Amino acid sequence: MKKGLKLTDILVTIVIAVAFGIVYILWGSIYYSVKPLGLHLDQLIYGMWFIAGPVAFLILRKPGVALLAEIAAASGEFFLGSPWGLTVLLYGVVQGLFAELLFMAFRYKKFNMSVAVLAAVASCLGSVIMDFAYGEIGALSLWNLSLFMIARFLGSIFFAGVTAYYLVKVLEATGVTNLVRPVSSKDYAELDQK
């Protein structure tokens, strides 16, 4: 099975990412409506901004897809008028890179919920590093920072891990993923049995 990205893979990844770019820009309104509630409740929904990478990877199952998807989604969000401006692109690169490294650590051969959750945690870690680099959270007191971290990591696990996994499962049930996913030896074995 060839693992490199073909033009079709890139185009499918970009289509997925553009769809999530639209979701990302709409998600900003929800995020800002929750933010005034305090107690870092907004961080519980922050993980939605990491979902493009895991979804694209779980669909296409090829190296480079998670990184490409996050960059493309962040680009889409930027061009649609993200309130965060160009920083959204940097966040997208780092978040996608951290997810990509996680999939690479499993040699791009695991596609279960545990790997999706770990990719979400990796993307979340990347976002936290960026927040520290931009001075967004460095001044928080320990209890406040702890609350922030717990909320962001839990939200990331839910949205970019569990939700991404089940979203792809739903797409698999429709048969859509068979159009873009490479044929595996398991698929050939199933054909031989019929």
Coordinates of N, CA, C and O in Angstrom, one line a residue:
M1 N 0.9 -1.2 0.0 CA 0.0 0.0 0.0 C 0.9 1.2 0.0 O 1.8 1.4 0.8
K2 N 0.6 2.1 -0.9 CA 1.4 3.4 -1.0 C 0.9 4.3 0.1 O -0.3 4.6 0.2
K3 N 1.9 4.9 0.8 CA 1.5 5.8 1.9 C 1.6 7.3 1.6 O 1.1 8.1 2.3
G4 N 2.3 7.6 0.5 CA 2.4 9.1 0.2 C 1.1 9.7 -0.2 O 0.1 9.0 -0.6
L5 N 1.0 11.0 -0.1 CA -0.2 11.7 -0.4 C -0.3 11.9 -1.9 O 0.6 12.3 -2.6
K6 N -1.4 11.5 -2.5 CA -1.7 11.8 -3.9 C -2.5 13.1 -3.9 O -3.0 13.6 -2.9
L7 N -2.6 13.6 -5.2 CA -3.4 14.9 -5.3 C -4.8 14.7 -4.8 O -5.3 15.6 -4.1
T8 N -5.4 13.5 -5.0 CA -6.7 13.3 -4.5 C -6.8 13.4 -3.0 O -7.7 14.0 -2.4
D9 N -5.8 12.9 -2.3 CA -5.7 12.9 -0.8 C -5.6 14.4 -0.4 O -6.3 14.8 0.6
I10 N -4.8 15.1 -1.1 CA -4.6 16.6 -0.7 C -5.9 17.3 -0.9 O -6.3 18.1 0.0
L11 N -6.6 17.1 -2.0 CA -7.8 17.8 -2.3 C -8.9 17.4 -1.2 O -9.6 18.3 -0.8
V12 N -9.0 16.1 -0.9 CA -10.0 15.7 0.0 C -9.7 16.3 1.4 O -10.6 16.7 2.1
T13 N -8.4 16.3 1.8 CA -8.0 16.9 3.1 C -8.4 18.4 3.1 O -8.9 18.8 4.1
I14 N -8.2 19.1 2.0 CA -8.5 20.5 2.0 C -10.0 20.7 2.1 O -10.5 21.6 2.7
V15 N -10.8 19.8 1.4 CA -12.2 20.0 1.5 C -12.7 19.8 2.9 O -13.5 20.5 3.4
I16 N -12.1 18.7 3.6 CA -12.5 18.5 5.0 C -12.1 19.7 5.8 O -12.9 20.2 6.7
A17 N -10.9 20.2 5.6 CA -10.4 21.3 6.4 C -11.2 22.6 6.1 O -11.5 23.3 7.1
V18 N -11.6 22.8 4.9 CA -12.4 24.0 4.6 C -13.7 23.9 5.4 O -14.2 24.9 5.9
A19 N -14.3 22.7 5.4 CA -15.6 22.5 6.1 C -15.4 22.9 7.6 O -16.2 23.6 8.2
F20 N -14.3 22.4 8.1 CA -14.0 22.7 9.5 C -13.6 24.1 9.7 O -13.8 24.7 10.8
G21 N -13.0 24.7 8.7 CA -12.6 26.2 8.8 C -13.9 27.0 9.0 O -13.9 27.9 9.8
I22 N -15.0 26.6 8.3 CA -16.3 27.3 8.5 C -16.8 27.0 9.9 O -17.3 27.9 10.5
V23 N -16.7 25.7 10.3 CA -17.1 25.4 11.7 C -16.3 26.2 12.7 O -16.9 26.8 13.7
Y24 N -15.0 26.4 12.5 CA -14.2 27.1 13.4 C -14.6 28.6 13.5 O -14.7 29.1 14.6
I25 N -14.9 29.2 12.4 CA -15.3 30.6 12.4 C -16.6 30.8 13.2 O -16.8 31.7 13.9
L26 N -17.5 29.8 12.9 CA -18.8 29.9 13.6 C -18.7 29.6 15.1 O -19.4 30.1 15.9
W27 N -17.7 28.7 15.4 CA -17.5 28.3 16.8 C -17.0 29.5 17.6 O -17.2 29.5 18.8
G28 N -16.4 30.4 17.0 CA -15.9 31.6 17.7 C -17.0 32.3 18.4 O -16.9 32.8 19.5
S29 N -18.2 32.4 17.8 CA -19.4 33.1 18.4 C -19.8 32.3 19.6 O -20.2 32.9 20.6
I30 N -19.8 31.0 19.5 CA -20.2 30.2 20.7 C -19.2 30.4 21.8 O -19.6 30.6 23.0
Y31 N -17.9 30.4 21.4 CA -16.9 30.5 22.4 C -17.0 31.9 23.2 O -16.9 31.9 24.4
Y32 N -17.2 32.9 22.4 CA -17.4 34.3 23.0 C -18.7 34.4 23.8 O -18.8 35.3 24.7
S33 N -19.7 33.6 23.5 CA -20.9 33.7 24.3 C -20.7 32.9 25.6 O -21.4 33.2 26.6
V34 N -19.9 32.0 25.7 CA -19.6 31.2 26.9 C -18.6 31.9 27.8 O -18.6 31.8 29.0
K35 N -17.6 32.6 27.2 CA -16.5 33.2 27.9 C -16.9 34.1 29.1 O -16.3 34.0 30.2
P36 N -18.0 34.9 29.0 CA -18.4 35.7 30.2 C -18.9 34.9 31.4 O -18.9 35.5 32.5
L37 N -19.2 33.7 31.2 CA -19.6 32.9 32.3 C -18.5 32.6 33.3 O -18.8 32.3 34.5
G38 N -17.3 32.8 32.9 CA -16.2 32.6 33.8 C -15.8 31.2 34.1 O -16.3 30.2 33.5
L39 N -15.0 31.0 35.1 CA -14.5 29.7 35.6 C -13.9 28.9 34.4 O -13.9 27.6 34.5
H40 N -13.5 29.5 33.4 CA -12.8 28.9 32.2 C -13.8 27.9 31.5 O -13.3 26.9 30.9
L41 N -15.1 28.1 31.6 CA -16.0 27.3 30.9 C -15.8 27.3 29.4 O -16.1 26.4 28.7
D42 N -15.3 28.5 28.9 CA -15.0 28.6 27.5 C -14.0 27.5 27.1 O -14.0 27.1 25.9
Q43 N -13.1 27.1 28.0 CA -12.1 26.2 27.6 C -12.6 24.8 27.4 O -12.0 24.0 26.7
L44 N -13.8 24.5 27.9 CA -14.5 23.2 27.7 C -14.9 23.0 26.3 O -15.0 21.9 25.8
I45 N -15.0 24.1 25.5 CA -15.4 24.0 24.1 C -14.3 24.4 23.2 O -14.4 24.3 22.0
Y46 N -13.1 24.7 23.7 CA -11.9 25.1 22.9 C -11.5 24.0 22.0 O -10.9 24.2 20.9
G47 N -11.6 22.8 22.5 CA -11.1 21.6 21.7 C -11.7 21.4 20.3 O -11.1 20.7 19.5
M48 N -12.8 22.1 20.0 CA -13.4 22.0 18.7 C -12.4 22.5 17.6 O -12.4 22.0 16.5
W49 N -11.5 23.4 18.0 CA -10.5 23.9 17.1 C -9.4 23.0 16.8 O -8.5 23.3 16.0
F50 N -9.4 21.8 17.3 CA -8.4 20.8 17.0 C -8.9 19.6 16.2 O -8.2 18.7 15.9
I51 N -10.2 19.6 15.9 CA -10.9 18.4 15.3 C -10.5 18.1 13.9 O -10.5 16.9 13.5
A52 N -10.1 19.1 13.1 CA -9.9 18.8 11.7 C -8.8 17.8 11.5 O -8.9 16.9 10.6
G53 N -7.7 17.9 12.2 CA -6.5 17.0 12.0 C -6.9 15.5 12.3 O -6.7 14.7 11.4
P54 N -7.5 15.2 13.5 CA -7.9 13.8 13.8 C -8.9 13.3 12.8 O -8.8 12.2 12.3
V55 N -9.9 14.1 12.4 CA -10.9 13.6 11.5 C -10.3 13.3 10.1 O -10.5 12.2 9.6
A56 N -9.5 14.2 9.6 CA -8.9 14.0 8.3 C -8.0 12.8 8.3 O -8.0 12.0 7.4
F57 N -7.2 12.6 9.4 CA -6.3 11.5 9.5 C -7.1 10.2 9.6 O -6.8 9.2 8.9
L58 N -8.1 10.2 10.4 CA -8.9 8.9 10.6 C -9.6 8.5 9.3 O -9.9 7.4 9.0
I59 N -9.9 9.5 8.5 CA -10.6 9.2 7.2 C -9.5 8.7 6.2 O -9.7 7.7 5.6
L60 N -8.4 9.5 6.0 CA -7.5 9.1 4.9 C -6.4 8.2 5.4 O -5.8 7.5 4.5
R61 N -6.0 8.2 6.7 CA -5.0 7.3 7.2 C -3.7 7.4 6.5 O -3.1 6.4 6.2
K62 N -3.2 8.6 6.3 CA -1.9 8.8 5.6 C -1.1 9.8 6.3 O -1.6 10.8 6.9
P63 N 0.3 9.7 6.3 CA 1.1 10.7 6.9 C 0.9 12.1 6.3 O 0.8 12.2 5.1
G64 N 1.0 13.1 7.1 CA 0.9 14.5 6.7 C -0.5 15.0 6.7 O -0.7 16.2 6.5
V65 N -1.5 14.2 6.7 CA -2.9 14.6 6.6 C -3.3 15.5 7.8 O -3.9 16.5 7.6
A66 N -2.9 15.1 9.0 CA -3.4 15.8 10.2 C -2.8 17.3 10.1 O -3.5 18.2 10.4
L67 N -1.5 17.4 9.8 CA -0.9 18.7 9.8 C -1.5 19.5 8.6 O -1.9 20.7 8.9
L68 N -1.6 18.9 7.5 CA -2.2 19.7 6.3 C -3.7 20.1 6.7 O -4.0 21.3 6.4
A69 N -4.4 19.2 7.3 CA -5.8 19.6 7.6 C -5.9 20.7 8.6 O -6.7 21.7 8.4
E70 N -5.1 20.7 9.6 CA -5.1 21.8 10.6 C -4.7 23.2 10.0 O -5.3 24.2 10.3
I71 N -3.6 23.1 9.2 CA -3.2 24.3 8.5 C -4.2 24.9 7.6 O -4.5 26.1 7.5
A72 N -4.8 24.0 6.8 CA -5.9 24.4 5.8 C -7.1 24.9 6.6 O -7.7 25.9 6.2
A73 N -7.5 24.3 7.7 CA -8.7 24.7 8.4 C -8.4 26.1 9.1 O -9.2 27.0 9.0
A74 N -7.2 26.3 9.6 CA -6.8 27.6 10.2 C -6.7 28.6 9.1 O -7.1 29.8 9.3
S75 N -6.3 28.3 7.9 CA -6.2 29.2 6.8 C -7.6 29.6 6.4 O -7.9 30.8 6.2
G76 N -8.5 28.6 6.3 CA -9.9 28.9 6.0 C -10.5 29.9 7.1 O -11.2 30.8 6.7
E77 N -10.3 29.6 8.3 CA -10.8 30.4 9.4 C -10.2 31.8 9.3 O -10.9 32.8 9.4
F78 N -8.9 31.9 8.9 CA -8.3 33.2 8.8 C -8.9 34.0 7.6 O -9.3 35.2 7.8
F79 N -9.1 33.4 6.5 CA -9.7 34.1 5.3 C -11.2 34.4 5.5 O -11.7 35.3 4.9
L80 N -11.8 33.7 6.4 CA -13.2 34.0 6.7 C -13.4 35.1 7.7 O -14.5 35.5 8.1
G81 N -12.2 35.6 8.2 CA -12.3 36.8 9.1 C -12.2 36.5 10.6 O -12.8 37.0 11.4
S82 N -11.3 35.5 10.9 CA -11.1 35.2 12.3 C -10.7 36.4 13.1 O -9.8 37.2 12.7
P83 N -11.3 36.5 14.3 CA -10.9 37.7 15.2 C -9.5 37.6 15.7 O -9.0 38.6 16.2
W84 N -8.9 36.4 15.6 CA -7.5 36.3 16.1 C -6.5 36.6 15.0 O -5.3 36.5 15.3
G85 N -6.9 36.9 13.8 CA -5.9 37.3 12.7 C -4.9 36.2 12.4 O -5.2 35.1 12.4
L86 N -3.7 36.7 12.1 CA -2.7 35.7 11.6 C -2.2 34.7 12.7 O -1.7 33.7 12.3
T87 N -2.5 35.1 13.9 CA -2.0 34.1 15.0 C -2.8 32.8 14.8 O -2.3 31.7 15.2
V88 N -4.0 32.8 14.3 CA -4.7 31.6 14.1 C -4.0 30.6 13.2 O -4.0 29.4 13.4
L89 N -3.2 31.1 12.2 CA -2.4 30.3 11.4 C -1.3 29.6 12.1 O -1.0 28.4 12.0
L90 N -0.6 30.4 13.0 CA 0.5 29.8 13.8 C -0.1 28.7 14.7 O 0.5 27.7 14.9
Y91 N -1.2 29.0 15.4 CA -1.8 28.0 16.2 C -2.2 26.8 15.4 O -1.9 25.6 15.9
G92 N -2.7 26.9 14.2 CA -3.0 25.8 13.4 C -1.8 24.9 13.0 O -1.9 23.7 13.1
V93 N -0.7 25.6 12.7 CA 0.5 24.8 12.4 C 1.0 24.0 13.6 O 1.2 22.8 13.5
V94 N 1.0 24.7 14.8 CA 1.5 24.0 16.0 C 0.6 22.8 16.4 O 1.0 21.7 16.7
Q95 N -0.7 23.1 16.4 CA -1.7 22.1 16.8 C -1.7 20.9 15.8 O -1.7 19.8 16.3
G96 N -1.6 21.2 14.5 CA -1.6 20.2 13.6 C -0.3 19.4 13.7 O -0.3 18.1 13.5
L97 N 0.8 20.1 13.9 CA 2.1 19.4 14.0 C 2.1 18.4 15.2 O 2.6 17.3 15.1
F98 N 1.6 18.9 16.4 CA 1.5 18.0 17.5 C 0.7 16.8 17.3 O 1.0 15.7 17.7
A99 N -0.5 16.9 16.6 CA -1.3 15.8 16.3 C -0.6 14.9 15.3 O -0.6 13.6 15.5
E100 N 0.1 15.5 14.3 CA 0.8 14.7 13.3 C 1.9 13.8 14.0 O 2.1 12.7 13.7
L101 N 2.6 14.4 15.0 CA 3.7 13.7 15.7 C 3.1 12.5 16.5 O 3.8 11.5 16.6
L102 N 1.9 12.7 17.0 CA 1.3 11.6 17.7 C 1.0 10.5 16.8 O 1.3 9.3 17.1
F103 N 0.4 10.8 15.7 CA 0.1 9.7 14.7 C 1.4 9.1 14.2 O 1.4 7.9 14.0
M104 N 2.4 9.9 14.0 CA 3.7 9.3 13.6 C 4.3 8.4 14.7 O 4.8 7.3 14.3
A105 N 4.1 8.7 15.9 CA 4.6 7.9 17.0 C 4.0 6.5 16.9 O 4.6 5.5 17.4
F106 N 2.8 6.4 16.4 CA 2.1 5.1 16.2 C 2.3 4.6 14.8 O 1.6 3.7 14.3
R107 N 3.3 5.2 14.1 CA 3.7 4.8 12.7 C 2.5 4.8 11.8 O 2.4 4.0 10.8
Y108 N 1.5 5.6 12.0 CA 0.3 5.8 11.2 C -0.4 4.5 11.0 O -1.1 4.3 9.9
K109 N -0.4 3.6 12.0 CA -1.1 2.3 11.9 C -2.2 2.1 12.9 O -2.8 1.0 12.9
K110 N -2.4 3.0 13.7 CA -3.5 2.9 14.7 C -4.6 3.9 14.4 O -4.3 5.1 14.2
F111 N -5.9 3.5 14.4 CA -7.0 4.4 14.1 C -8.1 4.3 15.1 O -9.3 4.5 14.7
N112 N -7.8 3.9 16.3 CA -8.9 3.7 17.3 C -9.1 5.0 18.1 O -8.4 6.0 17.9
M113 N -10.0 4.9 19.0 CA -10.4 6.1 19.8 C -9.3 6.5 20.7 O -9.0 7.7 20.9
S114 N -8.5 5.6 21.2 CA -7.4 6.0 22.1 C -6.4 6.9 21.3 O -5.9 7.9 21.9
V115 N -6.1 6.5 20.1 CA -5.1 7.3 19.3 C -5.7 8.7 19.0 O -5.1 9.7 19.1
A116 N -7.0 8.7 18.7 CA -7.7 10.0 18.4 C -7.7 10.9 19.7 O -7.4 12.1 19.6
V117 N -7.9 10.3 20.8 CA -7.9 11.1 22.1 C -6.5 11.6 22.4 O -6.3 12.7 22.7
L118 N -5.5 10.7 22.2 CA -4.1 11.2 22.4 C -3.7 12.3 21.4 O -3.0 13.2 21.8
A119 N -4.2 12.2 20.2 CA -3.9 13.3 19.2 C -4.6 14.6 19.7 O -4.0 15.7 19.5
A120 N -5.8 14.5 20.2 CA -6.4 15.7 20.7 C -5.6 16.3 21.9 O -5.5 17.5 22.0
V121 N -5.1 15.4 22.8 CA -4.3 15.9 23.9 C -3.0 16.5 23.4 O -2.6 17.6 23.9
A122 N -2.4 15.9 22.3 CA -1.2 16.5 21.8 C -1.5 17.9 21.2 O -0.7 18.8 21.4
S123 N -2.6 18.0 20.4 CA -3.0 19.3 19.9 C -3.2 20.3 21.0 O -2.8 21.5 20.9
C124 N -3.9 19.9 22.0 CA -4.2 20.8 23.2 C -2.9 21.2 23.8 O -2.7 22.4 24.1
L125 N -1.9 20.3 23.9 CA -0.6 20.7 24.5 C 0.1 21.8 23.6 O 0.6 22.7 24.1
G126 N 0.0 21.6 22.3 CA 0.5 22.6 21.4 C -0.1 23.9 21.6 O 0.6 25.0 21.6
S127 N -1.4 23.9 21.8 CA -2.1 25.2 22.0 C -1.7 25.9 23.3 O -1.6 27.1 23.3
V128 N -1.5 25.1 24.3 CA -1.1 25.6 25.6 C 0.3 26.3 25.5 O 0.5 27.3 26.0
I129 N 1.2 25.6 24.8 CA 2.5 26.1 24.6 C 2.4 27.5 23.8 O 3.1 28.4 24.2
M130 N 1.5 27.5 22.8 CA 1.4 28.8 22.1 C 0.8 29.9 23.0 O 1.2 31.0 23.0
D131 N -0.2 29.5 23.9 CA -0.7 30.5 24.8 C 0.3 31.0 25.8 O 0.3 32.2 26.1
F132 N 1.2 30.1 26.2 CA 2.3 30.6 27.1 C 3.2 31.5 26.3 O 3.7 32.6 26.8
A133 N 3.5 31.2 25.0 CA 4.4 32.0 24.2 C 3.8 33.4 24.0 O 4.6 34.3 23.9
Y134 N 2.5 33.4 23.8 CA 1.9 34.7 23.6 C 1.5 35.4 24.9 O 0.9 36.5 24.9
G135 N 1.9 34.9 26.0 CA 1.6 35.5 27.3 C 0.2 35.5 27.7 O -0.3 36.3 28.5
E136 N -0.6 34.6 27.2 CA -2.0 34.5 27.5 C -2.4 34.0 28.9 O -3.4 34.4 29.5
I137 N -1.5 33.0 29.3 CA -1.9 32.3 30.6 C -0.8 32.3 31.6 O -1.0 31.8 32.7
G138 N 0.4 32.8 31.2 CA 1.5 32.8 32.2 C 1.3 33.5 33.5 O 1.9 33.1 34.5
A139 N 0.4 34.5 33.5 CA 0.2 35.3 34.7 C -0.9 34.7 35.6 O -1.1 35.2 36.7
L140 N -1.5 33.6 35.2 CA -2.6 33.0 36.0 C -2.0 32.4 37.3 O -0.9 31.8 37.3
S141 N -2.7 32.5 38.4 CA -2.3 31.9 39.6 C -2.5 30.3 39.4 O -3.1 29.9 38.5
L142 N -1.8 29.6 40.3 CA -1.8 28.2 40.1 C -3.2 27.5 40.1 O -3.4 26.7 39.2
W143 N -4.1 27.9 41.0 CA -5.4 27.3 41.0 C -6.1 27.7 39.7 O -6.8 26.8 39.1
N144 N -5.9 28.9 39.2 CA -6.6 29.4 38.0 C -6.1 28.7 36.8 O -6.8 28.3 35.9
L145 N -4.8 28.5 36.7 CA -4.1 27.9 35.6 C -4.5 26.4 35.6 O -4.8 25.8 34.5
S146 N -4.6 25.8 36.8 CA -5.0 24.4 36.9 C -6.4 24.2 36.3 O -6.7 23.3 35.5
L147 N -7.3 25.1 36.7 CA -8.7 25.0 36.2 C -8.8 25.2 34.7 O -9.5 24.5 34.0
F148 N -8.0 26.1 34.2 CA -7.9 26.4 32.8 C -7.4 25.1 32.1 O -8.0 24.7 31.1
M149 N -6.3 24.5 32.6 CA -5.8 23.3 31.9 C -6.8 22.2 31.9 O -6.9 21.5 30.9
I150 N -7.4 21.9 33.1 CA -8.3 20.8 33.2 C -9.5 21.0 32.2 O -9.8 20.1 31.4
A151 N -10.0 22.2 32.1 CA -11.1 22.5 31.2 C -10.7 22.3 29.8 O -11.4 21.7 29.0
R152 N -9.5 22.9 29.4 CA -9.1 22.8 28.0 C -8.8 21.3 27.6 O -9.2 20.9 26.5
F153 N -8.1 20.6 28.5 CA -7.8 19.2 28.1 C -9.0 18.3 28.0 O -9.2 17.5 27.1
L154 N -10.0 18.5 29.0 CA -11.2 17.7 28.9 C -12.0 18.0 27.7 O -12.5 17.1 27.0
G155 N -12.1 19.3 27.4 CA -12.8 19.7 26.1 C -12.2 19.2 24.9 O -12.9 18.8 23.9
S156 N -10.9 19.2 24.9 CA -10.1 18.7 23.7 C -10.4 17.2 23.6 O -10.6 16.7 22.4
I157 N -10.3 16.5 24.7 CA -10.6 15.0 24.6 C -12.0 14.8 24.0 O -12.1 13.9 23.2
F158 N -12.9 15.5 24.5 CA -14.3 15.3 24.0 C -14.5 15.6 22.6 O -15.0 14.8 21.8
F159 N -14.1 16.9 22.2 CA -14.3 17.3 20.8 C -13.4 16.7 19.8 O -13.8 16.1 18.8
A160 N -12.1 16.9 20.0 CA -11.1 16.5 19.0 C -10.8 15.0 19.1 O -10.2 14.4 18.2
G161 N -11.1 14.4 20.2 CA -10.8 12.9 20.3 C -12.1 12.1 20.1 O -12.3 11.5 19.1
V162 N -13.0 12.1 21.1 CA -14.2 11.2 21.1 C -15.1 11.6 19.9 O -15.6 10.8 19.1
T163 N -15.4 12.9 19.8 CA -16.3 13.4 18.7 C -15.7 13.1 17.3 O -16.5 12.6 16.4
A164 N -14.5 13.4 17.2 CA -13.8 13.1 15.9 C -13.9 11.6 15.5 O -14.2 11.3 14.4
Y165 N -13.6 10.8 16.5 CA -13.7 9.3 16.3 C -15.1 8.9 15.8 O -15.2 8.2 14.8
Y166 N -16.1 9.3 16.6 CA -17.4 8.9 16.2 C -18.0 9.5 15.0 O -18.8 8.9 14.2
L167 N -17.5 10.7 14.7 CA -17.9 11.4 13.4 C -17.4 10.5 12.2 O -18.1 10.3 11.3
V168 N -16.2 10.1 12.3 CA -15.6 9.2 11.3 C -16.3 7.9 11.2 O -16.6 7.3 10.1
K169 N -16.7 7.3 12.4 CA -17.4 6.1 12.4 C -18.8 6.2 11.7 O -19.2 5.3 11.0
V170 N -19.4 7.3 11.9 CA -20.7 7.6 11.2 C -20.5 7.7 9.7 O -21.2 7.1 8.9
L171 N -19.4 8.4 9.3 CA -19.1 8.5 7.9 C -18.7 7.1 7.3 O -19.1 6.8 6.2
E172 N -18.0 6.3 8.1 CA -17.7 4.9 7.6 C -19.0 4.1 7.4 O -19.1 3.3 6.5
A173 N -20.0 4.3 8.3 CA -21.2 3.5 8.2 C -22.0 3.9 6.9 O -22.7 3.1 6.3
T174 N -21.8 5.1 6.4 CA -22.4 5.5 5.1 C -21.7 5.0 3.9 O -22.2 5.1 2.8
G175 N -20.4 4.6 4.1 CA -19.6 4.1 3.0 C -18.8 5.2 2.3 O -18.0 5.0 1.4
V176 N -18.9 6.5 2.8 CA -18.2 7.6 2.1 C -16.7 7.4 2.2 O -16.0 7.7 1.3
T177 N -16.2 6.9 3.4 CA -14.8 6.8 3.5 C -14.1 5.8 2.6 O -12.9 5.9 2.3
N178 N -14.9 4.8 2.1 CA -14.4 3.9 1.2 C -13.9 4.5 -0.2 O -13.1 4.0 -0.9
L179 N -14.5 5.7 -0.4 CA -14.2 6.4 -1.7 C -12.8 7.0 -1.6 O -12.1 7.2 -2.7
V180 N -12.3 7.3 -0.4 CA -11.0 8.0 -0.3 C -9.9 7.2 0.4 O -8.8 7.6 0.4
R181 N -10.3 6.2 1.1 CA -9.3 5.4 1.9 C -8.7 4.3 1.0 O -9.4 3.7 0.2
P182 N -7.3 4.1 1.2 CA -6.7 3.1 0.4 C -7.2 1.7 0.8 O -7.6 1.5 2.0
V183 N -7.2 0.8 -0.1 CA -7.7 -0.6 0.1 C -6.7 -1.3 0.9 O -5.5 -1.3 0.6
S184 N -7.1 -2.0 2.0 CA -6.2 -2.7 2.9 C -6.2 -4.2 2.5 O -7.1 -4.7 1.8
S185 N -5.2 -4.9 3.1 CA -5.2 -6.4 2.9 C -6.5 -7.0 3.5 O -7.0 -8.0 3.0
K186 N -7.0 -6.4 4.6 CA -8.2 -6.9 5.2 C -9.4 -6.8 4.3 O -10.2 -7.7 4.2
D187 N -9.4 -5.7 3.5 CA -10.5 -5.5 2.5 C -10.4 -6.6 1.4 O -11.5 -7.2 1.1
Y188 N -9.2 -6.9 1.0 CA -9.0 -8.0 0.0 C -9.5 -9.3 0.6 O -10.1 -10.1 -0.1
A189 N -9.1 -9.6 1.9 CA -9.5 -10.8 2.5 C -11.0 -10.9 2.6 O -11.6 -12.0 2.4
E190 N -11.7 -9.9 2.9 CA -13.2 -9.9 2.9 C -13.8 -10.2 1.6 O -14.8 -10.9 1.5
L191 N -13.2 -9.6 0.5 CA -13.6 -9.9 -0.8 C -13.5 -11.4 -1.2 O -14.3 -12.0 -1.9
D192 N -12.3 -12.0 -0.7 CA -12.1 -13.4 -1.0 C -13.1 -14.3 -0.4 O -13.4 -15.4 -0.9
Q193 N -13.7 -13.9 0.8 CA -14.6 -14.7 1.5 C -16.0 -14.6 0.9 O -16.8 -15.5 1.1
K194 N -16.3 -13.6 0.0 CA -17.6 -13.5 -0.6 C -17.8 -14.3 -1.8 O -16.9 -14.8 -2.4

